[in-house]
Amino acid sequence: QVQLVESGGGLVQTGGSLRLSCAASGSISNIYTMAWYRQAPGKERELVASITSTGDTSYADSVKGRFTISRDNAKKTMYLQMNSLKPEDTAVYSCTANVLTRVLVRRDYWGQGTQVTVSS
């Protein structure tokens, strides 16, 4: 079994910063691509940023230059540094990871999500 646990969400004013973390644990042999998604009320879930196991990153246009995704493979943890936050960044942020388990099953796992609210 594999678990992903997000932390770091909260309430922040426009222009502020938050750092989200996503820690993976359990029967893990390897973690491939990890990513952050977000979903605002009444909107579809959108990919915010992704990072491969070798550190290649990709960002949604709406967050380029403001958000930075990173990971610490030794700690099995991914981060999302969010700067210059805007009210439109308000959403539930969820992490996902493509994991090879110790019983050689490879699949995507999701965290439970963390709320980010940016006040104007």
PDB file of C-alpha atoms in Angstrom, residues 5-120:
ATOM      1  CA  VAL A   5      -0.018  13.045   2.293  1.00  0.00           C
ATOM      2  CA  GLU A   6      -0.153  16.737   1.421  1.00  0.00           C
ATOM      3  CA  SER A   7       0.505  19.549   3.847  1.00  0.00           C
ATOM      4  CA  GLY A   8       1.134  23.276   3.812  1.00  0.00           C
ATOM      5  CA  GLY A   9      -2.171  24.631   2.585  1.00  0.00           C
ATOM      6  CA  GLY A  10      -3.961  27.511   4.249  1.00  0.00           C
ATOM      7  CA  LEU A  11      -5.232  31.049   3.955  1.00  0.00           C
ATOM      8  CA  VAL A  12      -2.977  33.757   2.550  1.00  0.00           C
ATOM      9  CA  GLN A  13      -3.423  37.262   1.222  1.00  0.00           C
ATOM     10  CA  THR A  14      -2.918  38.231  -2.407  1.00  0.00           C
ATOM     11  CA  GLY A  15       0.775  38.431  -3.151  1.00  0.00           C
ATOM     12  CA  GLY A  16       1.683  36.030  -0.392  1.00  0.00           C
ATOM     13  CA  SER A  17       3.441  32.688  -0.509  1.00  0.00           C
ATOM     14  CA  LEU A  18       2.809  29.123   0.544  1.00  0.00           C
ATOM     15  CA  ARG A  19       4.828  25.943   0.286  1.00  0.00           C
ATOM     16  CA  LEU A  20       3.006  22.672  -0.223  1.00  0.00           C
ATOM     17  CA  SER A  21       4.552  19.289   0.534  1.00  0.00           C
ATOM     18  CA  CYS A  22       3.561  15.828  -0.619  1.00  0.00           C
ATOM     19  CA  ALA A  23       5.141  12.952   1.259  1.00  0.00           C
ATOM     20  CA  ALA A  24       4.961   9.414  -0.075  1.00  0.00           C
ATOM     21  CA  SER A  25       5.198   6.360   2.132  1.00  0.00           C
ATOM     22  CA  GLY A  26       4.513   2.658   2.059  1.00  0.00           C
ATOM     23  CA  SER A  27       5.601  -0.198  -0.147  1.00  0.00           C
ATOM     24  CA  ILE A  28       7.565   1.855  -2.675  1.00  0.00           C
ATOM     25  CA  SER A  29      10.252   0.577  -4.989  1.00  0.00           C
ATOM     26  CA  ASN A  30      10.494   3.649  -7.206  1.00  0.00           C
ATOM     27  CA  ILE A  31       8.639   6.910  -7.814  1.00  0.00           C
ATOM     28  CA  TYR A  32       8.485   8.221 -11.345  1.00  0.00           C
ATOM     29  CA  THR A  33       6.663  11.396 -12.349  1.00  0.00           C
ATOM     30  CA  MET A  34       5.008  13.380  -9.578  1.00  0.00           C
ATOM     31  CA  ALA A  35       2.579  16.215 -10.108  1.00  0.00           C
ATOM     32  CA  TRP A  36       0.330  18.782  -8.492  1.00  0.00           C
ATOM     33  CA  TYR A  37      -3.252  19.274  -9.611  1.00  0.00           C
ATOM     34  CA  ARG A  38      -5.822  21.759  -8.387  1.00  0.00           C
ATOM     35  CA  GLN A  39      -9.568  22.039  -8.550  1.00  0.00           C
ATOM     36  CA  ALA A  40     -11.533  25.165  -7.790  1.00  0.00           C
ATOM     37  CA  PRO A  41     -15.273  25.064  -7.015  1.00  0.00           C
ATOM     38  CA  GLY A  42     -17.282  24.618 -10.186  1.00  0.00           C
ATOM     39  CA  LYS A  43     -14.196  24.113 -12.323  1.00  0.00           C
ATOM     40  CA  GLU A  44     -12.456  21.126 -13.798  1.00  0.00           C
ATOM     41  CA  ARG A  45      -9.312  19.771 -12.233  1.00  0.00           C
ATOM     42  CA  GLU A  46      -6.203  21.186 -13.868  1.00  0.00           C
ATOM     43  CA  LEU A  47      -2.567  20.160 -13.934  1.00  0.00           C
ATOM     44  CA  VAL A  48      -0.473  22.776 -12.169  1.00  0.00           C
ATOM     45  CA  ALA A  49       3.035  21.355 -12.437  1.00  0.00           C
ATOM     46  CA  SER A  50       4.863  18.077 -12.850  1.00  0.00           C
ATOM     47  CA  ILE A  51       8.351  16.770 -12.229  1.00  0.00           C
ATOM     48  CA  THR A  52      10.035  13.615 -13.475  1.00  0.00           C
ATOM     49  CA  SER A  53      12.320  11.394 -11.442  1.00  0.00           C
ATOM     50  CA  THR A  54      15.301  13.114 -13.077  1.00  0.00           C
ATOM     51  CA  GLY A  55      14.037  16.593 -12.265  1.00  0.00           C
ATOM     52  CA  ASP A  56      12.518  17.736 -15.534  1.00  0.00           C
ATOM     53  CA  THR A  57       9.664  20.114 -14.812  1.00  0.00           C
ATOM     54  CA  SER A  58       6.581  21.403 -16.567  1.00  0.00           C
ATOM     55  CA  TYR A  59       4.142  24.142 -15.570  1.00  0.00           C
ATOM     56  CA  ALA A  60       0.715  25.399 -16.499  1.00  0.00           C
ATOM     57  CA  ASP A  61       0.925  28.771 -18.201  1.00  0.00           C
ATOM     58  CA  SER A  62      -1.113  30.330 -15.399  1.00  0.00           C
ATOM     59  CA  VAL A  63       1.576  29.607 -12.794  1.00  0.00           C
ATOM     60  CA  LYS A  64       4.815  29.946 -14.765  1.00  0.00           C
ATOM     61  CA  GLY A  65       7.226  32.298 -13.068  1.00  0.00           C
ATOM     62  CA  ARG A  66       5.301  32.164  -9.780  1.00  0.00           C
ATOM     63  CA  PHE A  67       5.303  28.485  -8.764  1.00  0.00           C
ATOM     64  CA  THR A  68       8.277  26.151  -8.449  1.00  0.00           C
ATOM     65  CA  ILE A  69       7.982  22.385  -8.222  1.00  0.00           C
ATOM     66  CA  SER A  70      10.773  20.300  -6.707  1.00  0.00           C
ATOM     67  CA  ARG A  71      11.347  16.918  -5.111  1.00  0.00           C
ATOM     68  CA  ASP A  72      13.660  15.189  -2.697  1.00  0.00           C
ATOM     69  CA  ASN A  73      13.938  11.601  -3.872  1.00  0.00           C
ATOM     70  CA  ALA A  74      15.663  10.445  -0.697  1.00  0.00           C
ATOM     71  CA  LYS A  75      12.754  11.750   1.364  1.00  0.00           C
ATOM     72  CA  LYS A  76      10.153  10.645  -1.191  1.00  0.00           C
ATOM     73  CA  THR A  77       8.708  14.131  -0.975  1.00  0.00           C
ATOM     74  CA  MET A  78       7.589  16.671  -3.544  1.00  0.00           C
ATOM     75  CA  TYR A  79       7.156  20.384  -2.972  1.00  0.00           C
ATOM     76  CA  LEU A  80       5.320  23.271  -4.590  1.00  0.00           C
ATOM     77  CA  GLN A  81       6.593  26.737  -3.732  1.00  0.00           C
ATOM     78  CA  MET A  82       3.851  29.192  -4.583  1.00  0.00           C
ATOM     79  CA  ASN A  83       4.725  32.885  -4.721  1.00  0.00           C
ATOM     80  CA  SER A  84       2.791  35.979  -5.778  1.00  0.00           C
ATOM     81  CA  LEU A  85      -0.452  34.177  -5.075  1.00  0.00           C
ATOM     82  CA  LYS A  86      -3.657  35.444  -6.641  1.00  0.00           C
ATOM     83  CA  PRO A  87      -7.305  34.868  -5.694  1.00  0.00           C
ATOM     84  CA  GLU A  88      -7.672  32.707  -8.793  1.00  0.00           C
ATOM     85  CA  ASP A  89      -5.137  30.289  -7.290  1.00  0.00           C
ATOM     86  CA  THR A  90      -7.721  29.369  -4.672  1.00  0.00           C
ATOM     87  CA  ALA A  91      -8.426  25.649  -4.980  1.00  0.00           C
ATOM     88  CA  VAL A  92      -7.924  22.240  -3.453  1.00  0.00           C
ATOM     89  CA  TYR A  93      -4.416  21.139  -4.393  1.00  0.00           C
ATOM     90  CA  SER A  94      -3.755  17.426  -4.751  1.00  0.00           C
ATOM     91  CA  CYS A  95      -0.580  15.552  -5.455  1.00  0.00           C
ATOM     92  CA  THR A  96      -0.183  12.451  -7.531  1.00  0.00           C
ATOM     93  CA  ALA A  97       2.709  10.086  -8.087  1.00  0.00           C
ATOM     94  CA  ASN A  98       3.386   7.267 -10.507  1.00  0.00           C
ATOM     95  CA  VAL A  99       4.766   4.546  -8.274  1.00  0.00           C
ATOM     96  CA  LEU A 100       6.325   1.129  -8.718  1.00  0.00           C
ATOM     97  CA  THR A 101       5.540  -0.847  -5.588  1.00  0.00           C
ATOM     98  CA  ARG A 102       7.719  -3.532  -4.050  1.00  0.00           C
ATOM     99  CA  VAL A 103       5.395  -6.173  -5.527  1.00  0.00           C
ATOM    100  CA  LEU A 104       6.129  -4.673  -8.951  1.00  0.00           C
ATOM    101  CA  VAL A 105       2.770  -3.054  -9.523  1.00  0.00           C
ATOM    102  CA  ARG A 106       3.015   0.348 -11.208  1.00  0.00           C
ATOM    103  CA  ARG A 107       0.147   2.788 -10.916  1.00  0.00           C
ATOM    104  CA  ASP A 108      -0.834   6.318  -9.997  1.00  0.00           C
ATOM    105  CA  TYR A 109      -1.615   7.248  -6.426  1.00  0.00           C
ATOM    106  CA  TRP A 110      -3.336  10.387  -5.144  1.00  0.00           C
ATOM    107  CA  GLY A 111      -3.253  12.362  -1.957  1.00  0.00           C
ATOM    108  CA  GLN A 112      -6.336  13.613  -0.146  1.00  0.00           C
ATOM    109  CA  GLY A 113      -5.825  17.250  -1.096  1.00  0.00           C
ATOM    110  CA  THR A 114      -5.097  20.443   0.791  1.00  0.00           C
ATOM    111  CA  GLN A 115      -7.069  23.681   0.601  1.00  0.00           C
ATOM    112  CA  VAL A 116      -5.352  26.854  -0.560  1.00  0.00           C
ATOM    113  CA  THR A 117      -7.338  30.058  -0.188  1.00  0.00           C
ATOM    114  CA  VAL A 118      -6.038  33.418  -1.399  1.00  0.00           C
ATOM    115  CA  SER A 119      -7.935  36.429  -0.129  1.00  0.00           C
ATOM    116  CA  SER A 120      -8.147  39.668  -2.104  1.00  0.00           C
TER     117      SER A 120
END
